[in-house]
Amino acid sequence: MKVAPIIHTRTFYCDFNSEFLVRPENFMDSDIKWARKNVLGATGEIDSLQGVRWLIVDNEKYRMAGVIGFLKDIFLRCHLSEEEKLNSERLFCDNKGRLVYAFIGIVIDKHFNDEYGSLTIDYLWKIYLEKICPIWDRKYQEVVLEEFTNINMELLANKITREPVVVGSKLFYEANLAMDYELFLELMCNKDKKEFSFCSNILDFNLVKKSEFSIITTSQNIITRILRENSIVQNKTKEEALAREKTSINKSELPNIVECKKKNIVASKIGWMILITIIIILLLIIKMGSN
């Protein structure tokens, strides 16, 4: 599988770097904007994040996939050597003691891939150590440009049997740390799925509402609220459509009503004229008879 690493690292309070510290060398400005938009969307409400989030975005040109979380939380889920553990611990906070979080992932060049393999958190963390440790203590962080290289990854055989809750064009699953990763792997290895986005473990209602991800894992309570709000919106839309239709019908009937009223007025006038003429004739006859 032809991939390149991509890393975006920040502290809890401010940017550790204004752009990706590590990214593919042939990424155009539009590619960077696309990647950054999705990474920032997945790091919303990071202060309340419990565990990690898994992210996949696919735009037909590239498939970007990886993990998001505070470095200490990502580290705790890894199986590392003693040396790797020692190197890892100094990365958890910046020089002011602020917690550091990151998106650590890979970018797959879809033009050179027919199959996609599974991605482990150990592999991602070792990428982070390899690329970030040598530049961690620098006062000025230069962007590291990486070529796409071929790596071997295990193909996923299992399929997720969970059924999503469909709301509009979005799919929702109940968040579960183990099952989120399984869903991530299935989507990661699905070569037929195109132009989609996935983010797991978003447990803030407002963040879920404004999120542009097409597949999301969140709490059952939030899924219920989203369904309820969607139902209210749909009912309101139907009522507004019926009101517009009724108004349109009333407007189309108005000319006919006006025309009918005009005809009735004309007929009434003619009727009164005939009646007055008859009365005049009768009066003349009576007068002539009396003479």
CSV table of C-alpha atoms in Angstrom, one decimal:
chain,number,residue,atom,x,y,z
A,1,MET,CA,0.0,0.0,0.0
A,2,LYS,CA,1.5,3.4,-1.0
A,3,VAL,CA,1.3,5.8,1.9
A,4,ALA,CA,2.9,8.9,3.4
A,5,PRO,CA,2.8,9.9,7.1
A,6,ILE,CA,0.9,13.0,8.2
A,7,ILE,CA,1.1,14.6,11.7
A,8,HIS,CA,-0.6,17.7,13.1
A,9,THR,CA,0.4,18.5,16.7
A,10,ARG,CA,-0.9,21.1,19.1
A,11,THR,CA,-0.9,22.0,22.7
A,12,PHE,CA,-4.2,22.3,24.7
A,13,TYR,CA,-4.1,26.1,24.7
A,14,CYS,CA,-2.4,27.1,21.4
A,15,ASP,CA,-0.9,25.8,18.1
A,16,PHE,CA,2.3,23.9,18.6
A,17,ASN,CA,2.7,24.5,14.8
A,18,SER,CA,0.5,26.5,12.5
A,19,GLU,CA,0.5,23.7,9.9
A,20,PHE,CA,1.2,20.0,9.6
A,21,LEU,CA,4.6,19.1,11.0
A,22,VAL,CA,4.8,16.1,8.8
A,23,ARG,CA,3.0,15.8,5.5
A,24,PRO,CA,3.4,14.3,1.9
A,25,GLU,CA,5.7,16.4,-0.2
A,26,ASN,CA,3.4,16.6,-3.2
A,27,PHE,CA,0.4,17.9,-1.2
A,28,MET,CA,-1.0,21.0,-2.9
A,29,ASP,CA,-2.4,23.9,-1.0
A,30,SER,CA,-5.9,22.6,-1.7
A,31,ASP,CA,-4.9,19.2,-0.3
A,32,ILE,CA,-3.6,20.9,2.9
A,33,LYS,CA,-6.8,22.9,3.3
A,34,TRP,CA,-8.8,19.7,2.9
A,35,ALA,CA,-6.8,17.8,5.4
A,36,ARG,CA,-6.6,20.6,7.9
A,37,LYS,CA,-10.4,21.3,7.8
A,38,ASN,CA,-11.1,17.6,8.6
A,39,VAL,CA,-8.5,17.4,11.3
A,40,LEU,CA,-9.7,20.5,13.0
A,41,GLY,CA,-13.3,19.3,12.7
A,42,ALA,CA,-12.2,16.1,14.5
A,43,THR,CA,-10.4,17.9,17.3
A,44,GLY,CA,-13.4,20.0,18.4
A,45,GLU,CA,-14.1,20.0,22.2
A,46,ILE,CA,-10.7,18.2,22.7
A,47,ASP,CA,-10.6,19.2,26.4
A,48,SER,CA,-13.5,16.9,27.2
A,49,LEU,CA,-12.2,14.0,25.0
A,50,GLN,CA,-12.2,10.6,26.8
A,51,GLY,CA,-9.9,8.1,25.1
A,52,VAL,CA,-9.2,8.7,21.4
A,53,ARG,CA,-11.0,9.4,18.1
A,54,TRP,CA,-10.4,7.6,14.9
A,55,LEU,CA,-10.6,9.6,11.7
A,56,ILE,CA,-11.0,8.7,8.0
A,57,VAL,CA,-11.7,11.1,5.1
A,58,ASP,CA,-11.8,10.2,1.5
A,59,ASN,CA,-12.0,12.6,-1.5
A,60,GLU,CA,-11.3,10.1,-4.3
A,61,LYS,CA,-7.7,11.5,-4.7
A,62,TYR,CA,-6.5,10.6,-1.2
A,63,ARG,CA,-7.7,8.6,1.8
A,64,MET,CA,-6.4,10.0,5.1
A,65,ALA,CA,-6.7,7.9,8.2
A,66,GLY,CA,-5.4,8.1,11.7
A,67,VAL,CA,-5.9,8.6,15.4
A,68,ILE,CA,-6.6,11.8,17.4
A,69,GLY,CA,-6.1,12.3,21.1
A,70,PHE,CA,-3.8,13.6,23.9
A,71,LEU,CA,-0.4,12.0,23.5
A,72,LYS,CA,-0.5,10.4,26.9
A,73,ASP,CA,-3.8,8.7,26.1
A,74,ILE,CA,-2.6,7.4,22.7
A,75,PHE,CA,0.6,6.2,24.4
A,76,LEU,CA,-1.4,4.2,27.0
A,77,ARG,CA,-3.0,2.1,24.2
A,78,CYS,CA,0.4,1.1,22.7
A,79,HIS,CA,2.6,-1.9,23.2
A,80,LEU,CA,6.1,-0.5,23.2
A,81,SER,CA,9.7,-1.4,24.2
A,82,GLU,CA,11.3,0.2,27.2
A,83,GLU,CA,13.3,2.6,25.0
A,84,GLU,CA,10.2,3.6,23.1
A,85,LYS,CA,8.4,4.3,26.4
A,86,LEU,CA,11.2,6.5,27.7
A,87,ASN,CA,11.2,8.5,24.4
A,88,SER,CA,7.5,8.8,24.5
A,89,GLU,CA,7.1,10.2,28.0
A,90,ARG,CA,8.9,13.5,27.3
A,91,LEU,CA,6.4,14.3,24.5
A,92,PHE,CA,3.3,14.4,26.6
A,93,CYS,CA,3.6,18.1,27.5
A,94,ASP,CA,5.3,21.1,26.0
A,95,ASN,CA,8.0,23.2,27.7
A,96,LYS,CA,5.3,25.0,29.7
A,97,GLY,CA,3.8,21.9,31.0
A,98,ARG,CA,0.7,22.1,28.7
A,99,LEU,CA,-0.8,18.8,27.5
A,100,VAL,CA,-0.1,18.1,23.8
A,101,TYR,CA,-2.6,16.4,21.5
A,102,ALA,CA,-2.1,15.3,17.9
A,103,PHE,CA,-3.6,13.8,14.8
A,104,ILE,CA,-1.2,11.0,13.7
A,105,GLY,CA,-2.1,9.4,10.5
A,106,ILE,CA,-1.2,8.3,7.0
A,107,VAL,CA,-2.3,9.5,3.6
A,108,ILE,CA,-3.0,6.9,0.9
A,109,ASP,CA,-2.6,7.8,-2.7
A,110,LYS,CA,-5.7,6.2,-4.2
A,111,HIS,CA,-4.3,6.3,-7.7
A,112,PHE,CA,-1.7,3.7,-6.8
A,113,ASN,CA,-3.8,1.4,-4.5
A,114,ASP,CA,-6.2,-1.4,-5.2
A,115,GLU,CA,-6.3,-2.7,-1.7
A,116,TYR,CA,-6.2,-1.1,1.8
A,117,GLY,CA,-4.8,-2.7,4.9
A,118,SER,CA,-5.6,-2.3,8.6
A,119,LEU,CA,-3.8,0.4,10.6
A,120,THR,CA,-2.7,-0.2,14.2
A,121,ILE,CA,-2.2,2.4,17.0
A,122,ASP,CA,1.3,1.0,17.6
A,123,TYR,CA,2.3,1.7,14.0
A,124,LEU,CA,1.0,5.2,14.2
A,125,TRP,CA,2.8,6.0,17.5
A,126,LYS,CA,6.1,4.7,16.2
A,127,ILE,CA,5.7,7.0,13.2
A,128,TYR,CA,5.2,9.9,15.7
A,129,LEU,CA,8.4,8.9,17.6
A,130,GLU,CA,10.4,8.5,14.5
A,131,LYS,CA,9.3,11.8,12.9
A,132,ILE,CA,8.8,14.1,15.9
A,133,CYS,CA,11.5,13.1,18.4
A,134,PRO,CA,14.4,14.5,16.3
A,135,ILE,CA,12.7,17.9,16.0
A,136,TRP,CA,10.9,18.1,19.4
A,137,ASP,CA,13.4,20.4,21.1
A,138,ARG,CA,13.9,22.8,18.2
A,139,LYS,CA,12.7,26.4,18.8
A,140,TYR,CA,11.5,26.7,15.2
A,141,GLN,CA,9.6,23.7,13.8
A,142,GLU,CA,10.1,23.2,10.0
A,143,VAL,CA,7.6,21.1,8.1
A,144,VAL,CA,9.0,17.7,7.3
A,145,LEU,CA,8.0,16.6,3.7
A,146,GLU,CA,7.7,12.9,3.2
A,147,GLU,CA,7.6,10.8,0.0
A,148,PHE,CA,4.9,8.1,-0.6
A,149,THR,CA,6.4,4.7,0.1
A,150,ASN,CA,5.0,1.1,-0.1
A,151,ILE,CA,4.2,-0.6,3.2
A,152,ASN,CA,2.6,-4.0,3.9
A,153,MET,CA,-0.5,-4.1,6.0
A,154,GLU,CA,-2.8,-6.9,6.9
A,155,LEU,CA,-6.2,-7.0,5.1
A,156,LEU,CA,-9.2,-7.1,7.3
A,157,ALA,CA,-11.5,-10.1,7.0
A,158,ASN,CA,-14.2,-9.4,9.6
A,159,LYS,CA,-17.2,-7.2,8.8
A,160,ILE,CA,-19.2,-5.1,11.2
A,161,THR,CA,-22.7,-6.3,11.8
A,162,ARG,CA,-24.0,-3.2,13.6
A,163,GLU,CA,-26.7,-1.4,11.8
A,164,PRO,CA,-26.4,2.4,11.8
A,165,VAL,CA,-29.1,4.9,12.6
A,166,VAL,CA,-29.7,6.9,9.4
A,167,VAL,CA,-30.6,10.6,9.8
A,168,GLY,CA,-30.7,12.4,6.5
A,169,SER,CA,-27.4,11.7,4.7
A,170,LYS,CA,-25.6,10.8,7.9
A,171,LEU,CA,-25.0,7.5,9.6
A,172,PHE,CA,-24.8,7.3,13.4
A,173,TYR,CA,-23.4,4.4,15.6
A,174,GLU,CA,-23.3,4.3,19.3
A,175,ALA,CA,-19.8,5.0,20.5
A,176,ASN,CA,-17.8,2.2,22.0
A,177,LEU,CA,-14.0,2.3,22.1
A,178,ALA,CA,-13.4,-1.2,21.0
A,179,MET,CA,-16.2,-1.3,18.3
A,180,ASP,CA,-15.2,2.2,17.1
A,181,TYR,CA,-11.8,0.8,16.2
A,182,GLU,CA,-13.4,-2.2,14.4
A,183,LEU,CA,-15.6,0.2,12.4
A,184,PHE,CA,-12.5,2.3,11.6
A,185,LEU,CA,-10.7,-0.8,10.3
A,186,GLU,CA,-13.7,-1.9,8.2
A,187,LEU,CA,-14.0,1.5,6.6
A,188,MET,CA,-10.3,1.9,6.2
A,189,CYS,CA,-10.1,-1.4,4.3
A,190,ASN,CA,-13.2,-0.8,2.2
A,191,LYS,CA,-11.8,-0.1,-1.3
A,192,ASP,CA,-15.3,0.3,-2.8
A,193,LYS,CA,-16.4,3.1,-0.5
A,194,LYS,CA,-15.8,6.6,-2.0
A,195,GLU,CA,-16.0,10.2,-0.9
A,196,PHE,CA,-16.9,9.7,2.8
A,197,SER,CA,-15.8,10.9,6.2
A,198,PHE,CA,-15.8,9.1,9.5
A,199,CYS,CA,-15.0,10.3,13.0
A,200,SER,CA,-15.6,8.4,16.2
A,201,ASN,CA,-16.2,9.2,19.8
A,202,ILE,CA,-17.8,12.7,19.4
A,203,LEU,CA,-19.8,13.1,22.7
A,204,ASP,CA,-20.7,16.8,22.5
A,205,PHE,CA,-24.2,17.4,21.1
A,206,ASN,CA,-23.5,20.7,19.4
A,207,LEU,CA,-20.3,19.4,17.9
A,208,VAL,CA,-22.3,16.4,16.4
A,209,LYS,CA,-24.9,18.8,15.1
A,210,LYS,CA,-22.5,21.0,13.2
A,211,SER,CA,-20.2,18.2,12.1
A,212,GLU,CA,-19.8,17.6,8.4
A,213,PHE,CA,-18.7,13.9,8.9
A,214,SER,CA,-20.9,11.5,7.1
A,215,ILE,CA,-20.4,8.7,9.6
A,216,ILE,CA,-20.2,9.4,13.3
A,217,THR,CA,-20.1,7.4,16.5
A,218,THR,CA,-21.6,9.1,19.5
A,219,SER,CA,-23.7,8.4,22.6
A,220,GLN,CA,-27.1,6.8,22.4
A,221,ASN,CA,-28.6,9.9,24.1
A,222,ILE,CA,-27.2,12.2,21.4
A,223,ILE,CA,-28.5,9.9,18.7
A,224,THR,CA,-32.0,10.1,20.3
A,225,ARG,CA,-31.8,13.9,20.4
A,226,ILE,CA,-30.7,14.1,16.8
A,227,LEU,CA,-33.6,11.9,15.7
A,228,ARG,CA,-36.0,14.0,17.8
A,229,GLU,CA,-34.8,17.2,16.3
A,230,ASN,CA,-34.8,15.8,12.8
A,231,SER,CA,-38.4,14.7,13.3
A,232,ILE,CA,-39.4,18.2,14.5
A,233,VAL,CA,-37.6,19.8,11.5
A,234,GLN,CA,-39.3,17.4,9.1
A,235,ASN,CA,-42.8,18.1,10.6
A,236,LYS,CA,-42.1,21.8,10.4
A,237,THR,CA,-41.0,21.5,6.8
A,238,LYS,CA,-44.1,19.6,5.9
A,239,GLU,CA,-46.3,22.2,7.7
A,240,GLU,CA,-44.5,25.0,5.8
A,241,ALA,CA,-44.9,23.2,2.5
A,242,LEU,CA,-48.7,22.7,3.2
A,243,ALA,CA,-49.0,26.4,4.1
A,244,ARG,CA,-47.2,27.4,0.9
A,245,GLU,CA,-49.4,25.1,-1.1
A,246,LYS,CA,-52.6,26.4,0.5
A,247,THR,CA,-51.5,30.0,-0.1
A,248,SER,CA,-50.7,29.1,-3.7
A,249,ILE,CA,-54.1,27.6,-4.2
A,250,ASN,CA,-55.8,30.6,-2.6
A,251,LYS,CA,-53.9,32.9,-4.9
A,252,SER,CA,-54.8,30.9,-7.9
A,253,GLU,CA,-58.5,30.9,-6.9
A,254,LEU,CA,-58.6,34.6,-6.2
A,255,PRO,CA,-59.0,35.8,-9.8
A,256,ASN,CA,-61.9,33.3,-10.3
A,257,ILE,CA,-63.6,34.6,-7.1
A,258,VAL,CA,-63.1,38.2,-8.3
A,259,GLU,CA,-64.5,37.3,-11.7
A,260,CYS,CA,-67.5,35.6,-10.1
A,261,LYS,CA,-68.2,38.7,-8.0
A,262,LYS,CA,-68.0,40.9,-11.0
A,263,LYS,CA,-70.5,38.7,-12.9
A,264,ASN,CA,-72.8,38.7,-9.9
A,265,ILE,CA,-72.7,42.5,-9.7
A,266,VAL,CA,-73.4,42.8,-13.4
A,267,ALA,CA,-76.3,40.3,-13.2
A,268,SER,CA,-77.6,42.2,-10.2
A,269,LYS,CA,-77.5,45.5,-12.0
A,270,ILE,CA,-79.3,44.0,-15.1
A,271,GLY,CA,-81.9,42.5,-12.8
A,272,TRP,CA,-82.6,45.8,-11.1
A,273,MET,CA,-82.8,47.6,-14.5
A,274,ILE,CA,-85.4,45.1,-15.8
A,275,LEU,CA,-87.4,45.4,-12.6
A,276,ILE,CA,-87.4,49.2,-12.7
A,277,THR,CA,-88.4,49.1,-16.4
A,278,ILE,CA,-91.3,46.8,-15.6
A,279,ILE,CA,-92.5,49.1,-12.8
A,280,ILE,CA,-92.3,52.2,-15.1
A,281,ILE,CA,-94.3,50.3,-17.8
A,282,LEU,CA,-97.0,49.3,-15.3
A,283,LEU,CA,-97.2,52.9,-14.0
A,284,LEU,CA,-97.7,54.1,-17.6
A,285,ILE,CA,-100.4,51.5,-18.2
A,286,ILE,CA,-102.3,52.4,-15.0
A,287,LYS,CA,-102.1,56.1,-15.9
A,288,MET,CA,-103.4,55.6,-19.4
A,289,GLY,CA,-106.2,53.4,-18.1
A,290,SER,CA,-107.3,56.1,-15.6
A,291,ASN,CA,-107.5,58.7,-18.4
